[in-house]
Short mmCIF file of C-alpha atoms and ligand atoms in Angstrom, two decimals:
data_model
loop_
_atom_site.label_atom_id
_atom_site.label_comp_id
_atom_site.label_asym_id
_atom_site.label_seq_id
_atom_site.Cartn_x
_atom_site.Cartn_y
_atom_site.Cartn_z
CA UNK A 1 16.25 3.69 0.86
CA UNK A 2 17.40 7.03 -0.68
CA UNK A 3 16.48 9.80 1.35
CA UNK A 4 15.69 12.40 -1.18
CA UNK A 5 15.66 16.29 -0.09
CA UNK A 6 12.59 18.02 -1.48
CA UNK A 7 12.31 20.97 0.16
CA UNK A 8 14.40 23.82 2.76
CA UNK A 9 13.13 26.53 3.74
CA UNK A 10 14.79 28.80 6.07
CA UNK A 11 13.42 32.22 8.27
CA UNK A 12 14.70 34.31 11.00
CA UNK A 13 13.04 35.64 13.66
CA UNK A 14 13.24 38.90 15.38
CA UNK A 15 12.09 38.02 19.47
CA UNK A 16 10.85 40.96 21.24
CA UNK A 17 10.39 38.78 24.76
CA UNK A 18 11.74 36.22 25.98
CA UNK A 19 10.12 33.60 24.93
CA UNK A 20 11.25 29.75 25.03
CA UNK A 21 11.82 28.67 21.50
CA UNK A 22 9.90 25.64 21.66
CA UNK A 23 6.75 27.59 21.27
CA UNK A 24 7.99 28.64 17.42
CA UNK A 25 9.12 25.23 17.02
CA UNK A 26 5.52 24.26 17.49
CA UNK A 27 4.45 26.51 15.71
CA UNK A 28 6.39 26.04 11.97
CA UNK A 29 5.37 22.29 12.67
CA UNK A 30 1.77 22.51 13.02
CA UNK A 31 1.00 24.68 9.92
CA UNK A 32 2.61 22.36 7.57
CA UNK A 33 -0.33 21.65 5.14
CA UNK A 34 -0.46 18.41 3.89
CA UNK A 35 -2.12 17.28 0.17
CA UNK A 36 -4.99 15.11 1.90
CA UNK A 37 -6.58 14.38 5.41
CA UNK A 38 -6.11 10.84 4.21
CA UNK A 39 -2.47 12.08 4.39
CA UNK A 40 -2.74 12.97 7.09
CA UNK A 41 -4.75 10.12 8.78
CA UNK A 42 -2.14 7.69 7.44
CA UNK A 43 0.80 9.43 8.91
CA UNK A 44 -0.80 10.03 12.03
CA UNK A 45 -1.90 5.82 11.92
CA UNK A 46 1.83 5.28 10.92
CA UNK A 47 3.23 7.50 13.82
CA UNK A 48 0.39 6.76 16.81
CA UNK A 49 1.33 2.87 15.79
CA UNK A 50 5.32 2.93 15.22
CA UNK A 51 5.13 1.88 11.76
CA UNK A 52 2.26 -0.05 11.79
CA UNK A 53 -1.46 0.36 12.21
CA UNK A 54 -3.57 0.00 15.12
CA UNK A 55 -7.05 -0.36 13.19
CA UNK A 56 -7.35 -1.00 9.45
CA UNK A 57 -10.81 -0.04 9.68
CA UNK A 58 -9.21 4.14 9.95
CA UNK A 59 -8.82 3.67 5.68
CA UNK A 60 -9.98 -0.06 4.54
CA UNK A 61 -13.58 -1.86 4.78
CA UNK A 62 -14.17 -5.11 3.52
CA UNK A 63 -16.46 -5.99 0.90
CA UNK A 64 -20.18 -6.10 2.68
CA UNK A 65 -21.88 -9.37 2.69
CA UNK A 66 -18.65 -11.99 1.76
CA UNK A 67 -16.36 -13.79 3.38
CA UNK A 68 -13.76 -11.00 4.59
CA UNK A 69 -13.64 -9.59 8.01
CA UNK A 70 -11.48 -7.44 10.49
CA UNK A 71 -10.18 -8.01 13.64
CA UNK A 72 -8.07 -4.69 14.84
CA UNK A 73 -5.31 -4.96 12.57
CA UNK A 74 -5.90 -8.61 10.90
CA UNK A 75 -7.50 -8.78 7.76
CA UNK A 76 -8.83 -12.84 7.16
CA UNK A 77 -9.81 -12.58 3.15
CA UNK A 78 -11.30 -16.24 3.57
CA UNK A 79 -12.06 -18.26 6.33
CA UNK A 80 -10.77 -22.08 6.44
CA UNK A 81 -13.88 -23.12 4.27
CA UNK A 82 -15.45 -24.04 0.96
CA UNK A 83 -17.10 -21.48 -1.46
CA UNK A 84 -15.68 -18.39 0.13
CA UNK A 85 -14.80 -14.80 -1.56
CA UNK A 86 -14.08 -11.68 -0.17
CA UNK A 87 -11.80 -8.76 -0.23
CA UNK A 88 -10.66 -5.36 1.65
CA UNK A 89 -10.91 -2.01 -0.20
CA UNK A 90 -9.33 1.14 0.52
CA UNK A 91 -10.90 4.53 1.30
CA UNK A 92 -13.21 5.10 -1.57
CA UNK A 93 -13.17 8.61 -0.72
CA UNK A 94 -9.34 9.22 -0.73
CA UNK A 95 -7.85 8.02 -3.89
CA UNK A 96 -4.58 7.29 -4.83
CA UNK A 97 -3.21 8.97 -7.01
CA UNK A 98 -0.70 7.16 -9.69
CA UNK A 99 0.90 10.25 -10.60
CA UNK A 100 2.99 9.54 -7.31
CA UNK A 101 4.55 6.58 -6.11
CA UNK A 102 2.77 4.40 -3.67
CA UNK A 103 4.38 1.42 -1.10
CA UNK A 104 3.35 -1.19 0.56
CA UNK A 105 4.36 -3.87 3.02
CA UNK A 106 2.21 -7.11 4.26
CA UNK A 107 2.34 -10.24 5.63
CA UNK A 108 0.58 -12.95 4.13
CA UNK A 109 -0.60 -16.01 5.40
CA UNK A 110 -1.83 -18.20 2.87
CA UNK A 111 -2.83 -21.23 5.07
CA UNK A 112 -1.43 -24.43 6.78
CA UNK A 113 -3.11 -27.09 3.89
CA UNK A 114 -0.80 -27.85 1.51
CA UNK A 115 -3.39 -28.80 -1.09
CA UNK A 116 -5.68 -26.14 -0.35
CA UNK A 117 -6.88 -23.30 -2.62
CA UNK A 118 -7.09 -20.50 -4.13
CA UNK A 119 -4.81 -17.68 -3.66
CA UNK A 120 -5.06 -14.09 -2.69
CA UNK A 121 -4.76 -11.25 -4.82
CA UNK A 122 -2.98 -7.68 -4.25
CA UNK A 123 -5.54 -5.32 -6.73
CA UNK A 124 -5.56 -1.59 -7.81
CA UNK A 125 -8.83 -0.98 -8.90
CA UNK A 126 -10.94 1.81 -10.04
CA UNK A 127 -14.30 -0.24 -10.96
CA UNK A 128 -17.48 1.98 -10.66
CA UNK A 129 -18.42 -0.22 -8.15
CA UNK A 130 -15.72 0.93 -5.98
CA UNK A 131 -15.21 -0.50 -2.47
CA UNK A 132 -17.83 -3.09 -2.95
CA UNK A 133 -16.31 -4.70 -6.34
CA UNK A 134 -15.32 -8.58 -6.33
CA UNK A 135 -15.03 -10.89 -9.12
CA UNK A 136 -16.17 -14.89 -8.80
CA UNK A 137 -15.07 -17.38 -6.17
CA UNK A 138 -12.69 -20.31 -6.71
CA UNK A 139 -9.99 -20.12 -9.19
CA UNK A 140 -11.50 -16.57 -10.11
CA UNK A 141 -10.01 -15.37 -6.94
CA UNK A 142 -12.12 -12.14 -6.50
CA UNK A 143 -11.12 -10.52 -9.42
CA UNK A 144 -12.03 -12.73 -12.28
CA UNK A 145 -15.58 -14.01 -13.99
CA UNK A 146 -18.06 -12.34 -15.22
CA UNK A 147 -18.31 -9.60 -12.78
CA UNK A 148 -14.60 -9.07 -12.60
CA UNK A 149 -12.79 -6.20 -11.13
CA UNK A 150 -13.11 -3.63 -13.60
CA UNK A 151 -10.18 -1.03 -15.07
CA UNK A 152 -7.69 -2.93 -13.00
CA UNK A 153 -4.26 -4.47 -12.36
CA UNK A 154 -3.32 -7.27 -9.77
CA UNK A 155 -1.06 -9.41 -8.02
CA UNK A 156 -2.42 -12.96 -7.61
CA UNK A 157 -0.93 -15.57 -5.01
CA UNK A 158 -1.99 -18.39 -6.34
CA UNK A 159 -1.99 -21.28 -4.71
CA UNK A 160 -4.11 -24.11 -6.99
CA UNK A 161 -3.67 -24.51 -10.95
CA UNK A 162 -6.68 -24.52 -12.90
CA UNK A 163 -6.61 -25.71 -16.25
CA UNK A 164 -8.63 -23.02 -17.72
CA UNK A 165 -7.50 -19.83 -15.87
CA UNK A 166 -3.65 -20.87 -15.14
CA UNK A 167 -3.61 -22.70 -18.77
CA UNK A 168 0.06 -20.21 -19.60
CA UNK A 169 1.34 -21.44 -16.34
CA UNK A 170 4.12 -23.81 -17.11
CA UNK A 171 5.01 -26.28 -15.11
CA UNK A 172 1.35 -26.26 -13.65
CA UNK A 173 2.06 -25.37 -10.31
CA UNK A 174 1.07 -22.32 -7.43
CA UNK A 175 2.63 -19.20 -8.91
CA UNK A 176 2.51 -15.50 -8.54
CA UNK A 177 1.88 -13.06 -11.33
CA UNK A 178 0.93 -9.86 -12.59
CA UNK A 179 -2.71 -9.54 -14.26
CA UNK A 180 -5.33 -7.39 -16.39
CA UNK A 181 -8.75 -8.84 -14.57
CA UNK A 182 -10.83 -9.98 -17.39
CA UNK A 183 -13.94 -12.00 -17.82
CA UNK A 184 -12.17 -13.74 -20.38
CA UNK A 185 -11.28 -17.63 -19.25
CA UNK A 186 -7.97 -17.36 -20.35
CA UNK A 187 -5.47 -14.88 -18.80
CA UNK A 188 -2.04 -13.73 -19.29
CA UNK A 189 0.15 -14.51 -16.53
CA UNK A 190 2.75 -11.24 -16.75
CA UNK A 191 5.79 -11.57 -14.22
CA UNK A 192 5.08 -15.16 -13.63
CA UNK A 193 7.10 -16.73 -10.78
CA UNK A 194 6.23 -20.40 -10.26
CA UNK A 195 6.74 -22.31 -6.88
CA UNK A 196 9.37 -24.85 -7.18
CA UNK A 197 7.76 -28.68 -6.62
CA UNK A 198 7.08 -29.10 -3.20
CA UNK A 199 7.32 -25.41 -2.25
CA UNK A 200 3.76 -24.33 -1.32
CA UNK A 201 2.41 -20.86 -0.24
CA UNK A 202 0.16 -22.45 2.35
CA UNK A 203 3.28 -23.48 4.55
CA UNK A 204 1.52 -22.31 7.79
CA UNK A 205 3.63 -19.02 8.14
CA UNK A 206 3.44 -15.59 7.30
CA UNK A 207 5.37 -14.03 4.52
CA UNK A 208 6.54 -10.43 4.19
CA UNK A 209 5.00 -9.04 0.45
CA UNK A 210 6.05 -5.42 -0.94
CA UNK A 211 4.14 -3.48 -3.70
CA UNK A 212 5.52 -0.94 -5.60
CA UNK A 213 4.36 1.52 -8.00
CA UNK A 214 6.63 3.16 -9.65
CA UNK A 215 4.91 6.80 -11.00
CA UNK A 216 7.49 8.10 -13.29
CA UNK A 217 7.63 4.75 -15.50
CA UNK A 218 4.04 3.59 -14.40
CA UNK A 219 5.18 0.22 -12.96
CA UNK A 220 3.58 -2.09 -10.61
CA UNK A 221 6.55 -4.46 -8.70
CA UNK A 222 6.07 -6.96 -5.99
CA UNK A 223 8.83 -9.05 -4.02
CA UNK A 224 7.47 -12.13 -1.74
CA UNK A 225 10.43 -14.14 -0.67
CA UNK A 226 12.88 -13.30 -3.03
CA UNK A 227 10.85 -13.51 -5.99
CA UNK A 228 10.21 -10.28 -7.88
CA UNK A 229 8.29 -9.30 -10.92
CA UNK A 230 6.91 -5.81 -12.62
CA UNK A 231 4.66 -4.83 -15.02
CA UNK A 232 4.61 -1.34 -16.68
CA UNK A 233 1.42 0.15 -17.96
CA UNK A 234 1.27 1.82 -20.96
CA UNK A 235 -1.41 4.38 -20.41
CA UNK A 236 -3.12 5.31 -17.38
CA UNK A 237 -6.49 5.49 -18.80
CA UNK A 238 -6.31 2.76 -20.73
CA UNK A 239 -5.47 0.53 -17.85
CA UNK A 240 -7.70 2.35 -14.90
CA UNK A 241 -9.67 4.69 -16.57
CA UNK A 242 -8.22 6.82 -14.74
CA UNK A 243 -5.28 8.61 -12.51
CA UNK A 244 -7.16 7.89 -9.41
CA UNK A 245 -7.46 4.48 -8.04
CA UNK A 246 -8.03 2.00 -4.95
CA UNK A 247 -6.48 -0.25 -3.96
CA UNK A 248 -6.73 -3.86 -1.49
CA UNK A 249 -6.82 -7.48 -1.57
CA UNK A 250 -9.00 -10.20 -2.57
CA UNK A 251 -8.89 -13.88 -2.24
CA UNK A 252 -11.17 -16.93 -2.66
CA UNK A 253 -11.59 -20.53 -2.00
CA UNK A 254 -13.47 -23.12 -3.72
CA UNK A 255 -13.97 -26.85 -3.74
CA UNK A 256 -10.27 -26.94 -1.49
CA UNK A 257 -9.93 -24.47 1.23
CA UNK A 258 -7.53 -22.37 3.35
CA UNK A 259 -7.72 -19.97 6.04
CA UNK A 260 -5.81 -16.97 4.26
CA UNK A 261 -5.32 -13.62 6.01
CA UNK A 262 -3.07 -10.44 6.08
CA UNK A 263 -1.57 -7.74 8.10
CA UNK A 264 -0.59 -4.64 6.28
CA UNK A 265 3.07 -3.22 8.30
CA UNK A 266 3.72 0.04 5.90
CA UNK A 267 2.01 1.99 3.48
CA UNK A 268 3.21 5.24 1.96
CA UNK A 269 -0.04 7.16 -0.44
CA UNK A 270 0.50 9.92 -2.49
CA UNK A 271 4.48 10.62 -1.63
CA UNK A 272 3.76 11.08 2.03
CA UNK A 273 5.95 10.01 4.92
CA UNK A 274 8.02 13.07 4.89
CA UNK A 275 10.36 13.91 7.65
CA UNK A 276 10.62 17.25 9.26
CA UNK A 277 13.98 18.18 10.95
CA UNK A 278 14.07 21.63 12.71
CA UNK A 279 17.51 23.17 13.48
CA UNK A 280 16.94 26.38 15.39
CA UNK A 281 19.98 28.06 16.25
CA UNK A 282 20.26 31.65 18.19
CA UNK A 283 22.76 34.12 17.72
CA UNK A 284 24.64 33.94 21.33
CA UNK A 285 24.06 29.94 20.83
CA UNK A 286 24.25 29.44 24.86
CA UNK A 287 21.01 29.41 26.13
CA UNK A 288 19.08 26.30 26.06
CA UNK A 289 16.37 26.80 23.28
CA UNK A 290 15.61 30.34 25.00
CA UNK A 291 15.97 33.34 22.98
CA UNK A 292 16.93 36.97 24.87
CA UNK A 293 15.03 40.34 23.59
CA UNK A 294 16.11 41.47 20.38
CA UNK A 295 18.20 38.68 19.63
CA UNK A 296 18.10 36.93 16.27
CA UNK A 297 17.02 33.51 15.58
CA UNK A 298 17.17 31.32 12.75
CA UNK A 299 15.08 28.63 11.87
CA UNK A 300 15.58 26.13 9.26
CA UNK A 301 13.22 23.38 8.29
CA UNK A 302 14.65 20.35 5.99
CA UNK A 303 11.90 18.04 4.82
CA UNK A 304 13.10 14.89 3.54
CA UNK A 305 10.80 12.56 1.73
CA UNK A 306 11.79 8.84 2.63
CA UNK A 307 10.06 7.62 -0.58
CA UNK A 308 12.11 8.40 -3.85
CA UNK A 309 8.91 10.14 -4.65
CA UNK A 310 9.50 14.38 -4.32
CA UNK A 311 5.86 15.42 -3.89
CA UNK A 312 5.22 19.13 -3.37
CA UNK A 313 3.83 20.22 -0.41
CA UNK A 314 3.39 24.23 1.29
CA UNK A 315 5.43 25.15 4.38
CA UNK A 316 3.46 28.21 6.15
CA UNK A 317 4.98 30.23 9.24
CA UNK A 318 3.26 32.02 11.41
CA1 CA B 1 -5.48 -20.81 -9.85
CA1 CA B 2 -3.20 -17.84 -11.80
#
């Protein structure tokens, strides 16, 4: 990954005493000001957990009253029975915003039954029922039927071929595709990737999955196992209604079943993730981070942004 430099700033210091430095170190770190607390929250999640977080419950909730639940970092979309539907939301509160790009890295496990059904979907969303939107059960998935997600884009998984829904799908097997949610029984299937025969998703392991979206073209990518596939959108508001939008999963079974559930490893909102290196060099350059009175001290700050993403953000000293 490209680390792109999006920022130096540089001061000096005039010390009176004789004060260590690590005091103004502290100091130029803690007043950087960052766009949200979500931001914030995330990075701290991201830092606290080494990459990963410790409770999804800090910026997801799943939808009330379905089949989704939480346990610490383990998301299970559907249980291992018949009929189910649910799905995990982000932060309805703290959107993200599509004018910047936005990562993310799961792992999926879509079940142990072969046969089983139906799939999991990875959504952006910004239906006016926010964090409590989901579409039908079965081959709907959560995001289609009559009360589909609304002003939308998704990423199904899916793991049973229906002859109405999956009707573009050729050969009629599990596949993975790019889709408008509609309430319309017949649905384009954009970036299709189809299984090979015998190849299921439900092969009892996890799977590493990685959304991208792309700001400056307004593309959507995902990669699952060395299949990739992207869909650009046209027009923001066309698509979402919006700039602003959440984002989660959704998943459903039907008259087959499978226990499917997720971990999300990385996720990078809004451009953050950025990378402060402090270089703080005095003038004699021999005395162990401690500056002598009236010496002169420089400080320089490089930010690096390890998304591709340059998002502005204020340096303040005090
Ligand atoms: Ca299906
Ligand atoms: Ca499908």
């Amino acid at each position: 990954m490209d680390i792109k430099k999006i920022g130096i700033a540089t001061t000096a210091l005039l010390l009176c005493a004789n004060l260590p430095m690590q005091t103004h170190a502290m100091a130029a770190e803690s007043k950087q000001v960052y766009t949200t607390k979500a931001e914030s929250k995330l990075k701290s999640n991201l830092e606290e957990g080494q990459g990963s977080f410790l409770d999804v419950t800090d910026y997801f909730s799943v939808v009330p009253g379905k089949s989704s639940s939480i346990d610490k970092n383990i998301v299970t979309i559907t249980p291992d029975q018949k009929q189910q539907v649910g799905g995990l939301w982000s932060d309805s509160t703290n959107k993200v915003n599509l004018t910047k790009n936005f990562h993310l890295e799961a792992n999926l496990y879509m079940g142990a039954n072969q046969n089983g059904a139906d799939g999991m979907a990875f959504v952006m969303q910004n239906d006016p029922r926010g964090n409590s939107a989901l579409g039908q059960l079965g081959g709907a998935l959560g995001i289609y039927g009559s009360n589909f997600v609304q002003n939308a884009l998704a990423v199904e998984f899916d793991t049973y071929y229906n002859e109405d829904m999956d009707r573009d799908v050729v050969p009629n097997r599990e596949h993975m595709a790019i889709t408008i949610p509609s309430a319309d029984s017949t649905l384009t299937h954009h970036a299709l990737n189809i299984l090979p025969e015998g190849v299921h998703f439900a092969d009892g392991n996890e799977h590493l999955v990685v959304f991208d979206w792309d700001a400056a073209t307004k593309t959507l990518s995902y990669s699952y196992q060395g299949y990739t596939g992207s869909y650009q959108v046209q027009d923001l508001q066309a698509t979402f209604g919006s700039s602003e939008v959440i984002f989660g999963f959704t998943g459903s079974t039907g008259s087959e079943k499978n226990l499917q559930k997720l971990k999300i490893t990385e996720l990078q909102i809004n451009g953050i993730s950025p990378e402060l290196a402090l270089e703080i060099n005095d003038t004699k350059g021999n005395n162990n981070g401690k500056a002598e009175p009236s010496e002169t001290v420089s400080v320089k700050n490089t930010i690096s942004n390890a998304t591709d993403d340059a998002t502005s953000f204020k340096m303040e000293y005090g």
